[in-house]
């Protein structure tokens, strides 16, 4: 158990819909990272927040957005969902802003878009 | 598609054998990382490499940061059944982190 929690574990929705994935980092960790893992694209870094502010951006679509709240939990919002958005979404946390190395991954949310 | 070239894609080995996998990139990275992912779980960091030429061990695992900063390898010695899983390499520069497609390891008892 990494100490990072993600909810929900599974999510099934339809194209065009909007969903919110939630992540609670390890106690004391200030950085939260979001990743997408799909069969054809592998593991891709989406975005990082540090202490409430966006810190780095990877391959995140404009239809996706994230935020980190004062209590340090984070939410990833996915809108206008497409079939290709079906994937595992991982959250990771670390104590510091950089380096990225000491990341602890949550169990993931499996999103299925029908 | 993938941004790092990781090979092999899969390996089937006998318990006790040594394993070697590697990652190459056209880009230079500041850090190379190796993760293991078990089914239904998130990746777990195995080894982090910070300097070109660095060789680091973690138990039966050894990884090296290539001199050109464009490649890294991971060796597992004397494999055991619990080594089964998918191993990912990742390269980090100042603002981004990219992953290999993974090497799926199967260990036969």
JSON list of C-alpha atoms in Angstrom, two decimals:
[
{"chain": "A", "resi": 1, "resn": "UNK", "atom": "CA", "xyz": [0.00, 0.00, 0.00]},
{"chain": "A", "resi": 2, "resn": "UNK", "atom": "CA", "xyz": [1.60, 3.24, -1.21]},
{"chain": "A", "resi": 3, "resn": "UNK", "atom": "CA", "xyz": [-0.57, 5.48, 0.95]},
{"chain": "A", "resi": 4, "resn": "UNK", "atom": "CA", "xyz": [-2.07, 7.16, -2.12]},
{"chain": "A", "resi": 5, "resn": "UNK", "atom": "CA", "xyz": [-5.80, 6.61, -2.53]},
{"chain": "A", "resi": 6, "resn": "UNK", "atom": "CA", "xyz": [-7.85, 7.01, -5.66]},
{"chain": "A", "resi": 7, "resn": "UNK", "atom": "CA", "xyz": [-11.59, 6.90, -6.15]},
{"chain": "A", "resi": 8, "resn": "UNK", "atom": "CA", "xyz": [-13.50, 5.46, -7.80]},
{"chain": "A", "resi": 9, "resn": "UNK", "atom": "CA", "xyz": [-11.72, 2.22, -8.65]},
{"chain": "A", "resi": 10, "resn": "UNK", "atom": "CA", "xyz": [-13.84, 1.67, -11.73]},
{"chain": "A", "resi": 11, "resn": "UNK", "atom": "CA", "xyz": [-15.94, 4.05, -13.78]},
{"chain": "A", "resi": 12, "resn": "UNK", "atom": "CA", "xyz": [-18.13, 3.26, -16.77]},
{"chain": "A", "resi": 13, "resn": "UNK", "atom": "CA", "xyz": [-19.69, 6.08, -18.70]},
{"chain": "A", "resi": 14, "resn": "UNK", "atom": "CA", "xyz": [-20.83, 7.09, -22.17]},
{"chain": "A", "resi": 15, "resn": "UNK", "atom": "CA", "xyz": [-19.26, 9.22, -24.86]},
{"chain": "A", "resi": 16, "resn": "UNK", "atom": "CA", "xyz": [-19.82, 12.93, -24.42]},
{"chain": "A", "resi": 17, "resn": "UNK", "atom": "CA", "xyz": [-20.08, 12.68, -20.65]},
{"chain": "A", "resi": 18, "resn": "UNK", "atom": "CA", "xyz": [-17.92, 14.29, -17.98]},
{"chain": "A", "resi": 19, "resn": "UNK", "atom": "CA", "xyz": [-16.29, 12.52, -15.03]},
{"chain": "A", "resi": 20, "resn": "UNK", "atom": "CA", "xyz": [-14.18, 13.48, -12.05]},
{"chain": "A", "resi": 21, "resn": "UNK", "atom": "CA", "xyz": [-11.43, 11.30, -10.66]},
{"chain": "A", "resi": 22, "resn": "UNK", "atom": "CA", "xyz": [-10.18, 11.92, -7.16]},
{"chain": "A", "resi": 23, "resn": "UNK", "atom": "CA", "xyz": [-6.80, 11.40, -5.56]},
{"chain": "A", "resi": 24, "resn": "UNK", "atom": "CA", "xyz": [-5.62, 11.76, -1.98]},
{"chain": "A", "resi": 25, "resn": "UNK", "atom": "CA", "xyz": [-1.83, 11.91, -1.69]},
{"chain": "A", "resi": 26, "resn": "UNK", "atom": "CA", "xyz": [0.27, 10.34, 1.04]},
{"chain": "A", "resi": 27, "resn": "UNK", "atom": "CA", "xyz": [0.19, 12.25, 4.27]},
{"chain": "A", "resi": 28, "resn": "UNK", "atom": "CA", "xyz": [2.63, 15.15, 4.02]},
{"chain": "A", "resi": 29, "resn": "UNK", "atom": "CA", "xyz": [3.20, 14.93, 0.27]},
{"chain": "A", "resi": 30, "resn": "UNK", "atom": "CA", "xyz": [2.78, 18.25, -1.49]},
{"chain": "A", "resi": 31, "resn": "UNK", "atom": "CA", "xyz": [3.06, 17.13, -5.12]},
{"chain": "A", "resi": 32, "resn": "UNK", "atom": "CA", "xyz": [0.43, 15.24, -7.05]},
{"chain": "A", "resi": 33, "resn": "UNK", "atom": "CA", "xyz": [0.90, 13.83, -10.54]},
{"chain": "A", "resi": 34, "resn": "UNK", "atom": "CA", "xyz": [-1.65, 12.41, -12.93]},
{"chain": "A", "resi": 35, "resn": "UNK", "atom": "CA", "xyz": [-0.89, 9.73, -15.53]},
{"chain": "A", "resi": 36, "resn": "UNK", "atom": "CA", "xyz": [-2.89, 7.95, -18.19]},
{"chain": "A", "resi": 37, "resn": "UNK", "atom": "CA", "xyz": [-2.12, 4.34, -19.07]},
{"chain": "A", "resi": 38, "resn": "UNK", "atom": "CA", "xyz": [-3.71, 2.87, -22.15]},
{"chain": "A", "resi": 39, "resn": "UNK", "atom": "CA", "xyz": [-2.90, -0.22, -24.19]},
{"chain": "A", "resi": 40, "resn": "UNK", "atom": "CA", "xyz": [-1.78, 1.66, -27.29]},
{"chain": "A", "resi": 41, "resn": "UNK", "atom": "CA", "xyz": [-0.15, 4.72, -25.70]},
{"chain": "A", "resi": 42, "resn": "UNK", "atom": "CA", "xyz": [1.42, 3.18, -22.62]},
{"chain": "A", "resi": 43, "resn": "UNK", "atom": "CA", "xyz": [1.98, 5.31, -19.53]},
{"chain": "A", "resi": 44, "resn": "UNK", "atom": "CA", "xyz": [1.80, 9.04, -20.18]},
{"chain": "A", "resi": 45, "resn": "UNK", "atom": "CA", "xyz": [2.40, 11.91, -17.81]},
{"chain": "A", "resi": 46, "resn": "UNK", "atom": "CA", "xyz": [-0.50, 14.35, -17.82]},
{"chain": "A", "resi": 47, "resn": "UNK", "atom": "CA", "xyz": [0.05, 17.06, -15.23]},
{"chain": "A", "resi": 48, "resn": "UNK", "atom": "CA", "xyz": [1.65, 17.86, -11.88]},
{"chain": "A", "resi": 49, "resn": "UNK", "atom": "CA", "xyz": [0.49, 20.09, -9.04]},
{"chain": "A", "resi": 50, "resn": "UNK", "atom": "CA", "xyz": [2.60, 21.26, -6.16]},
{"chain": "A", "resi": 51, "resn": "UNK", "atom": "CA", "xyz": [0.97, 22.76, -3.10]},
{"chain": "A", "resi": 52, "resn": "UNK", "atom": "CA", "xyz": [-2.08, 23.84, -5.06]},
{"chain": "A", "resi": 53, "resn": "UNK", "atom": "CA", "xyz": [-0.35, 25.24, -8.13]},
{"chain": "A", "resi": 54, "resn": "UNK", "atom": "CA", "xyz": [0.24, 23.72, -11.53]},
{"chain": "A", "resi": 55, "resn": "UNK", "atom": "CA", "xyz": [3.91, 22.78, -11.77]},
{"chain": "A", "resi": 56, "resn": "UNK", "atom": "CA", "xyz": [4.39, 20.83, -15.01]},
{"chain": "A", "resi": 57, "resn": "UNK", "atom": "CA", "xyz": [2.27, 19.79, -17.94]},
{"chain": "A", "resi": 58, "resn": "UNK", "atom": "CA", "xyz": [2.68, 16.75, -20.13]},
{"chain": "A", "resi": 59, "resn": "UNK", "atom": "CA", "xyz": [0.38, 15.27, -22.74]},
{"chain": "A", "resi": 60, "resn": "UNK", "atom": "CA", "xyz": [-2.87, 16.52, -21.29]},
{"chain": "A", "resi": 61, "resn": "UNK", "atom": "CA", "xyz": [-5.76, 17.20, -23.66]},
{"chain": "A", "resi": 62, "resn": "UNK", "atom": "CA", "xyz": [-7.67, 20.48, -23.51]},
{"chain": "A", "resi": 63, "resn": "UNK", "atom": "CA", "xyz": [-10.79, 18.48, -22.59]},
{"chain": "A", "resi": 64, "resn": "UNK", "atom": "CA", "xyz": [-9.01, 17.42, -19.41]},
{"chain": "A", "resi": 65, "resn": "UNK", "atom": "CA", "xyz": [-8.31, 19.63, -16.43]},
{"chain": "A", "resi": 66, "resn": "UNK", "atom": "CA", "xyz": [-7.07, 19.13, -12.92]},
{"chain": "A", "resi": 67, "resn": "UNK", "atom": "CA", "xyz": [-6.76, 21.00, -9.68]},
{"chain": "A", "resi": 68, "resn": "UNK", "atom": "CA", "xyz": [-5.26, 20.54, -6.26]},
{"chain": "A", "resi": 69, "resn": "UNK", "atom": "CA", "xyz": [-7.23, 21.73, -3.26]},
{"chain": "A", "resi": 70, "resn": "UNK", "atom": "CA", "xyz": [-6.01, 23.33, 0.01]},
{"chain": "A", "resi": 71, "resn": "UNK", "atom": "CA", "xyz": [-6.17, 19.95, 1.75]},
{"chain": "A", "resi": 72, "resn": "UNK", "atom": "CA", "xyz": [-3.84, 18.71, -1.05]},
{"chain": "A", "resi": 73, "resn": "UNK", "atom": "CA", "xyz": [-6.22, 16.23, -2.59]},
{"chain": "A", "resi": 74, "resn": "UNK", "atom": "CA", "xyz": [-6.52, 16.49, -6.34]},
{"chain": "A", "resi": 75, "resn": "UNK", "atom": "CA", "xyz": [-9.20, 15.97, -8.92]},
{"chain": "A", "resi": 76, "resn": "UNK", "atom": "CA", "xyz": [-8.84, 15.19, -12.61]},
{"chain": "A", "resi": 77, "resn": "UNK", "atom": "CA", "xyz": [-11.80, 16.27, -14.70]},
{"chain": "A", "resi": 78, "resn": "UNK", "atom": "CA", "xyz": [-12.39, 14.61, -18.05]},
{"chain": "A", "resi": 79, "resn": "UNK", "atom": "CA", "xyz": [-15.05, 16.10, -20.30]},
{"chain": "A", "resi": 80, "resn": "UNK", "atom": "CA", "xyz": [-16.61, 15.40, -23.69]},
{"chain": "A", "resi": 81, "resn": "UNK", "atom": "CA", "xyz": [-15.40, 11.86, -23.26]},
{"chain": "A", "resi": 82, "resn": "UNK", "atom": "CA", "xyz": [-14.42, 9.81, -26.29]},
{"chain": "A", "resi": 83, "resn": "UNK", "atom": "CA", "xyz": [-13.95, 6.08, -26.70]},
{"chain": "A", "resi": 84, "resn": "UNK", "atom": "CA", "xyz": [-10.19, 6.61, -26.82]},
{"chain": "A", "resi": 85, "resn": "UNK", "atom": "CA", "xyz": [-10.22, 8.07, -23.32]},
{"chain": "A", "resi": 86, "resn": "UNK", "atom": "CA", "xyz": [-10.79, 4.60, -21.92]},
{"chain": "A", "resi": 87, "resn": "UNK", "atom": "CA", "xyz": [-7.70, 3.89, -19.84]},
{"chain": "A", "resi": 88, "resn": "UNK", "atom": "CA", "xyz": [-6.25, 3.49, -16.39]},
{"chain": "A", "resi": 89, "resn": "UNK", "atom": "CA", "xyz": [-5.67, 6.84, -14.71]},
{"chain": "A", "resi": 90, "resn": "UNK", "atom": "CA", "xyz": [-3.02, 6.89, -12.02]},
{"chain": "A", "resi": 91, "resn": "UNK", "atom": "CA", "xyz": [-2.29, 9.49, -9.45]},
{"chain": "A", "resi": 92, "resn": "UNK", "atom": "CA", "xyz": [1.09, 9.66, -7.75]},
{"chain": "A", "resi": 93, "resn": "UNK", "atom": "CA", "xyz": [2.41, 11.83, -4.96]},
{"chain": "A", "resi": 94, "resn": "UNK", "atom": "CA", "xyz": [5.78, 12.92, -3.69]},
{"chain": "A", "resi": 95, "resn": "UNK", "atom": "CA", "xyz": [7.04, 15.05, -0.82]},
{"chain": "A", "resi": 96, "resn": "UNK", "atom": "CA", "xyz": [8.72, 17.64, -2.96]},
{"chain": "A", "resi": 97, "resn": "UNK", "atom": "CA", "xyz": [8.35, 19.62, -6.12]},
{"chain": "A", "resi": 98, "resn": "UNK", "atom": "CA", "xyz": [11.38, 18.14, -7.86]},
{"chain": "A", "resi": 99, "resn": "UNK", "atom": "CA", "xyz": [12.81, 15.65, -8.57]},
{"chain": "A", "resi": 100, "resn": "UNK", "atom": "CA", "xyz": [10.03, 13.45, -9.84]},
{"chain": "A", "resi": 101, "resn": "UNK", "atom": "CA", "xyz": [11.80, 10.36, -8.67]},
{"chain": "A", "resi": 102, "resn": "UNK", "atom": "CA", "xyz": [10.23, 9.75, -5.32]},
{"chain": "A", "resi": 103, "resn": "UNK", "atom": "CA", "xyz": [6.74, 9.20, -6.61]},
{"chain": "A", "resi": 104, "resn": "UNK", "atom": "CA", "xyz": [4.32, 6.83, -4.97]},
{"chain": "A", "resi": 105, "resn": "UNK", "atom": "CA", "xyz": [1.53, 5.63, -7.22]},
{"chain": "A", "resi": 106, "resn": "UNK", "atom": "CA", "xyz": [-2.05, 4.98, -6.26]},
{"chain": "A", "resi": 107, "resn": "UNK", "atom": "CA", "xyz": [-3.99, 1.89, -7.39]},
{"chain": "A", "resi": 108, "resn": "UNK", "atom": "CA", "xyz": [-5.55, 3.72, -10.32]},
{"chain": "A", "resi": 109, "resn": "UNK", "atom": "CA", "xyz": [-9.04, 4.38, -11.66]},
{"chain": "A", "resi": 110, "resn": "UNK", "atom": "CA", "xyz": [-10.13, 2.29, -14.62]},
{"chain": "A", "resi": 111, "resn": "UNK", "atom": "CA", "xyz": [-12.28, 4.40, -16.92]},
{"chain": "A", "resi": 112, "resn": "UNK", "atom": "CA", "xyz": [-14.37, 2.72, -19.59]},
{"chain": "A", "resi": 113, "resn": "UNK", "atom": "CA", "xyz": [-16.14, 4.93, -22.12]},
{"chain": "A", "resi": 114, "resn": "UNK", "atom": "CA", "xyz": [-18.88, 3.15, -24.06]},
{"chain": "B", "resi": 1, "resn": "UNK", "atom": "CA", "xyz": [3.00, 6.03, -29.58]},
{"chain": "B", "resi": 2, "resn": "UNK", "atom": "CA", "xyz": [5.79, 5.40, -27.10]},
{"chain": "B", "resi": 3, "resn": "UNK", "atom": "CA", "xyz": [8.50, 7.94, -26.65]},
{"chain": "B", "resi": 4, "resn": "UNK", "atom": "CA", "xyz": [11.18, 5.65, -25.32]},
{"chain": "B", "resi": 5, "resn": "UNK", "atom": "CA", "xyz": [12.24, 2.42, -27.01]},
{"chain": "B", "resi": 6, "resn": "UNK", "atom": "CA", "xyz": [12.18, -0.35, -24.46]},
{"chain": "B", "resi": 7, "resn": "UNK", "atom": "CA", "xyz": [13.20, -3.90, -25.26]},
{"chain": "B", "resi": 8, "resn": "UNK", "atom": "CA", "xyz": [12.46, -6.67, -25.17]},
{"chain": "B", "resi": 9, "resn": "UNK", "atom": "CA", "xyz": [8.67, -6.42, -25.15]},
{"chain": "B", "resi": 10, "resn": "UNK", "atom": "CA", "xyz": [8.38, -9.68, -23.23]},
{"chain": "B", "resi": 11, "resn": "UNK", "atom": "CA", "xyz": [10.59, -12.34, -21.72]},
{"chain": "B", "resi": 12, "resn": "UNK", "atom": "CA", "xyz": [9.90, -15.89, -20.61]},
{"chain": "B", "resi": 13, "resn": "UNK", "atom": "CA", "xyz": [12.65, -17.20, -18.36]},
{"chain": "B", "resi": 14, "resn": "UNK", "atom": "CA", "xyz": [13.32, -20.02, -15.93]},
{"chain": "B", "resi": 15, "resn": "UNK", "atom": "CA", "xyz": [13.57, -19.32, -12.23]},
{"chain": "B", "resi": 16, "resn": "UNK", "atom": "CA", "xyz": [17.18, -18.63, -11.33]},
{"chain": "B", "resi": 17, "resn": "UNK", "atom": "CA", "xyz": [18.12, -17.09, -14.67]},
{"chain": "B", "resi": 18, "resn": "UNK", "atom": "CA", "xyz": [19.41, -13.56, -15.06]},
{"chain": "B", "resi": 19, "resn": "UNK", "atom": "CA", "xyz": [17.40, -10.96, -16.99]},
{"chain": "B", "resi": 20, "resn": "UNK", "atom": "CA", "xyz": [18.45, -7.88, -18.91]},
{"chain": "B", "resi": 21, "resn": "UNK", "atom": "CA", "xyz": [16.28, -5.18, -20.44]},
{"chain": "B", "resi": 22, "resn": "UNK", "atom": "CA", "xyz": [17.07, -1.74, -21.82]},
{"chain": "B", "resi": 23, "resn": "UNK", "atom": "CA", "xyz": [15.69, 1.58, -22.94]},
{"chain": "B", "resi": 24, "resn": "UNK", "atom": "CA", "xyz": [16.95, 3.97, -25.57]},
{"chain": "B", "resi": 25, "resn": "UNK", "atom": "CA", "xyz": [15.91, 7.44, -26.58]},
{"chain": "B", "resi": 26, "resn": "UNK", "atom": "CA", "xyz": [16.76, 10.04, -29.16]},
{"chain": "B", "resi": 27, "resn": "UNK", "atom": "CA", "xyz": [16.63, 12.65, -26.38]},
{"chain": "B", "resi": 28, "resn": "UNK", "atom": "CA", "xyz": [18.94, 13.29, -23.47]},
{"chain": "B", "resi": 29, "resn": "UNK", "atom": "CA", "xyz": [17.53, 12.82, -19.98]},
{"chain": "B", "resi": 30, "resn": "UNK", "atom": "CA", "xyz": [18.64, 14.11, -16.59]},
{"chain": "B", "resi": 31, "resn": "UNK", "atom": "CA", "xyz": [17.33, 11.07, -14.75]},
{"chain": "B", "resi": 32, "resn": "UNK", "atom": "CA", "xyz": [16.47, 7.50, -15.64]},
{"chain": "B", "resi": 33, "resn": "UNK", "atom": "CA", "xyz": [13.97, 5.55, -13.56]},
{"chain": "B", "resi": 34, "resn": "UNK", "atom": "CA", "xyz": [12.91, 1.92, -13.50]},
{"chain": "B", "resi": 35, "resn": "UNK", "atom": "CA", "xyz": [9.47, 0.85, -12.24]},
{"chain": "B", "resi": 36, "resn": "UNK", "atom": "CA", "xyz": [7.70, -2.45, -11.77]},
{"chain": "B", "resi": 37, "resn": "UNK", "atom": "CA", "xyz": [3.95, -2.80, -12.13]},
{"chain": "B", "resi": 38, "resn": "UNK", "atom": "CA", "xyz": [1.95, -5.75, -10.86]},
{"chain": "B", "resi": 39, "resn": "UNK", "atom": "CA", "xyz": [-1.51, -6.49, -12.28]},
{"chain": "B", "resi": 40, "resn": "UNK", "atom": "CA", "xyz": [-4.16, -4.14, -10.94]},
{"chain": "B", "resi": 41, "resn": "UNK", "atom": "CA", "xyz": [-1.67, -1.90, -9.18]},
{"chain": "B", "resi": 42, "resn": "UNK", "atom": "CA", "xyz": [0.26, 1.26, -9.83]},
{"chain": "B", "resi": 43, "resn": "UNK", "atom": "CA", "xyz": [3.96, 1.26, -10.75]},
{"chain": "B", "resi": 44, "resn": "UNK", "atom": "CA", "xyz": [6.49, 0.98, -7.94]},
{"chain": "B", "resi": 45, "resn": "UNK", "atom": "CA", "xyz": [9.87, 2.69, -8.22]},
{"chain": "B", "resi": 46, "resn": "UNK", "atom": "CA", "xyz": [12.76, 0.20, -8.24]},
{"chain": "B", "resi": 47, "resn": "UNK", "atom": "CA", "xyz": [15.83, 2.29, -9.04]},
{"chain": "B", "resi": 48, "resn": "UNK", "atom": "CA", "xyz": [16.55, 5.94, -9.83]},
{"chain": "B", "resi": 49, "resn": "UNK", "atom": "CA", "xyz": [19.69, 7.02, -11.69]},
{"chain": "B", "resi": 50, "resn": "UNK", "atom": "CA", "xyz": [20.91, 10.62, -11.59]},
{"chain": "B", "resi": 51, "resn": "UNK", "atom": "CA", "xyz": [24.26, 10.81, -13.38]},
{"chain": "B", "resi": 52, "resn": "UNK", "atom": "CA", "xyz": [25.61, 9.56, -16.69]},
{"chain": "B", "resi": 53, "resn": "UNK", "atom": "CA", "xyz": [27.59, 6.39, -16.14]},
{"chain": "B", "resi": 54, "resn": "UNK", "atom": "CA", "xyz": [26.03, 5.75, -12.73]},
{"chain": "B", "resi": 55, "resn": "UNK", "atom": "CA", "xyz": [25.58, 2.11, -11.78]},
{"chain": "B", "resi": 56, "resn": "UNK", "atom": "CA", "xyz": [23.14, 1.46, -8.95]},
{"chain": "B", "resi": 57, "resn": "UNK", "atom": "CA", "xyz": [21.98, -1.74, -7.26]},
{"chain": "B", "resi": 58, "resn": "UNK", "atom": "CA", "xyz": [18.88, -2.57, -5.25]},
{"chain": "B", "resi": 59, "resn": "UNK", "atom": "CA", "xyz": [19.17, -6.16, -4.03]},
{"chain": "B", "resi": 60, "resn": "UNK", "atom": "CA", "xyz": [19.20, -8.42, -7.09]},
{"chain": "B", "resi": 61, "resn": "UNK", "atom": "CA", "xyz": [18.50, -5.46, -9.38]},
{"chain": "B", "resi": 62, "resn": "UNK", "atom": "CA", "xyz": [21.20, -3.40, -11.05]},
{"chain": "B", "resi": 63, "resn": "UNK", "atom": "CA", "xyz": [20.65, -0.48, -13.38]},
{"chain": "B", "resi": 64, "resn": "UNK", "atom": "CA", "xyz": [22.96, 1.83, -15.28]},
{"chain": "B", "resi": 65, "resn": "UNK", "atom": "CA", "xyz": [22.57, 5.33, -16.68]},
{"chain": "B", "resi": 66, "resn": "UNK", "atom": "CA", "xyz": [24.20, 5.33, -20.13]},
{"chain": "B", "resi": 67, "resn": "UNK", "atom": "CA", "xyz": [27.18, 7.56, -20.78]},
{"chain": "B", "resi": 68, "resn": "UNK", "atom": "CA", "xyz": [25.40, 9.29, -23.66]},
{"chain": "B", "resi": 69, "resn": "UNK", "atom": "CA", "xyz": [22.41, 9.98, -21.33]},
{"chain": "B", "resi": 70, "resn": "UNK", "atom": "CA", "xyz": [20.18, 8.46, -23.99]},
{"chain": "B", "resi": 71, "resn": "UNK", "atom": "CA", "xyz": [19.92, 4.94, -22.65]},
{"chain": "B", "resi": 72, "resn": "UNK", "atom": "CA", "xyz": [19.66, 2.79, -19.55]},
{"chain": "B", "resi": 73, "resn": "UNK", "atom": "CA", "xyz": [19.56, -0.89, -18.73]},
{"chain": "B", "resi": 74, "resn": "UNK", "atom": "CA", "xyz": [18.15, -2.97, -15.91]},
{"chain": "B", "resi": 75, "resn": "UNK", "atom": "CA", "xyz": [19.49, -6.37, -14.88]},
{"chain": "B", "resi": 76, "resn": "UNK", "atom": "CA", "xyz": [17.78, -8.81, -12.54]},
{"chain": "B", "resi": 77, "resn": "UNK", "atom": "CA", "xyz": [19.94, -11.61, -11.23]},
{"chain": "B", "resi": 78, "resn": "UNK", "atom": "CA", "xyz": [18.79, -15.04, -10.05]},
{"chain": "B", "resi": 79, "resn": "UNK", "atom": "CA", "xyz": [15.14, -14.40, -10.92]},
{"chain": "B", "resi": 80, "resn": "UNK", "atom": "CA", "xyz": [12.38, -15.68, -8.64]},
{"chain": "B", "resi": 81, "resn": "UNK", "atom": "CA", "xyz": [8.65, -16.14, -9.32]},
{"chain": "B", "resi": 82, "resn": "UNK", "atom": "CA", "xyz": [7.69, -12.85, -7.63]},
{"chain": "B", "resi": 83, "resn": "UNK", "atom": "CA", "xyz": [9.75, -10.97, -10.22]},
{"chain": "B", "resi": 84, "resn": "UNK", "atom": "CA", "xyz": [6.83, -11.52, -12.59]},
{"chain": "B", "resi": 85, "resn": "UNK", "atom": "CA", "xyz": [5.32, -8.26, -13.78]},
{"chain": "B", "resi": 86, "resn": "UNK", "atom": "CA", "xyz": [5.80, -5.41, -16.20]},
{"chain": "B", "resi": 87, "resn": "UNK", "atom": "CA", "xyz": [8.95, -3.33, -15.94]},
{"chain": "B", "resi": 88, "resn": "UNK", "atom": "CA", "xyz": [8.93, 0.24, -17.21]},
{"chain": "B", "resi": 89, "resn": "UNK", "atom": "CA", "xyz": [11.77, 2.62, -17.85]},
{"chain": "B", "resi": 90, "resn": "UNK", "atom": "CA", "xyz": [11.20, 6.35, -17.61]},
{"chain": "B", "resi": 91, "resn": "UNK", "atom": "CA", "xyz": [13.32, 9.29, -18.61]},
{"chain": "B", "resi": 92, "resn": "UNK", "atom": "CA", "xyz": [13.01, 12.67, -17.00]},
{"chain": "B", "resi": 93, "resn": "UNK", "atom": "CA", "xyz": [14.15, 16.07, -18.15]},
{"chain": "B", "resi": 94, "resn": "UNK", "atom": "CA", "xyz": [13.36, 19.39, -16.49]},
{"chain": "B", "resi": 95, "resn": "UNK", "atom": "CA", "xyz": [9.67, 19.51, -17.22]},
{"chain": "B", "resi": 96, "resn": "UNK", "atom": "CA", "xyz": [8.56, 16.19, -18.59]},
{"chain": "B", "resi": 97, "resn": "UNK", "atom": "CA", "xyz": [8.67, 12.51, -17.93]},
{"chain": "B", "resi": 98, "resn": "UNK", "atom": "CA", "xyz": [8.36, 9.84, -20.62]},
{"chain": "B", "resi": 99, "resn": "UNK", "atom": "CA", "xyz": [7.92, 6.12, -20.30]},
{"chain": "B", "resi": 100, "resn": "UNK", "atom": "CA", "xyz": [8.87, 3.04, -22.27]},
{"chain": "B", "resi": 101, "resn": "UNK", "atom": "CA", "xyz": [6.19, 0.59, -23.37]},
{"chain": "B", "resi": 102, "resn": "UNK", "atom": "CA", "xyz": [7.25, -1.93, -20.76]},
{"chain": "B", "resi": 103, "resn": "UNK", "atom": "CA", "xyz": [8.86, -5.36, -20.64]},
{"chain": "B", "resi": 104, "resn": "UNK", "atom": "CA", "xyz": [6.52, -8.13, -19.53]},
{"chain": "B", "resi": 105, "resn": "UNK", "atom": "CA", "xyz": [8.50, -10.68, -17.52]},
{"chain": "B", "resi": 106, "resn": "UNK", "atom": "CA", "xyz": [7.28, -14.24, -16.93]},
{"chain": "B", "resi": 107, "resn": "UNK", "atom": "CA", "xyz": [9.28, -16.50, -14.64]},
{"chain": "B", "resi": 108, "resn": "UNK", "atom": "CA", "xyz": [8.68, -20.23, -14.84]},
{"chain": "B", "resi": 109, "resn": "UNK", "atom": "CA", "xyz": [9.31, -22.13, -11.59]}
]
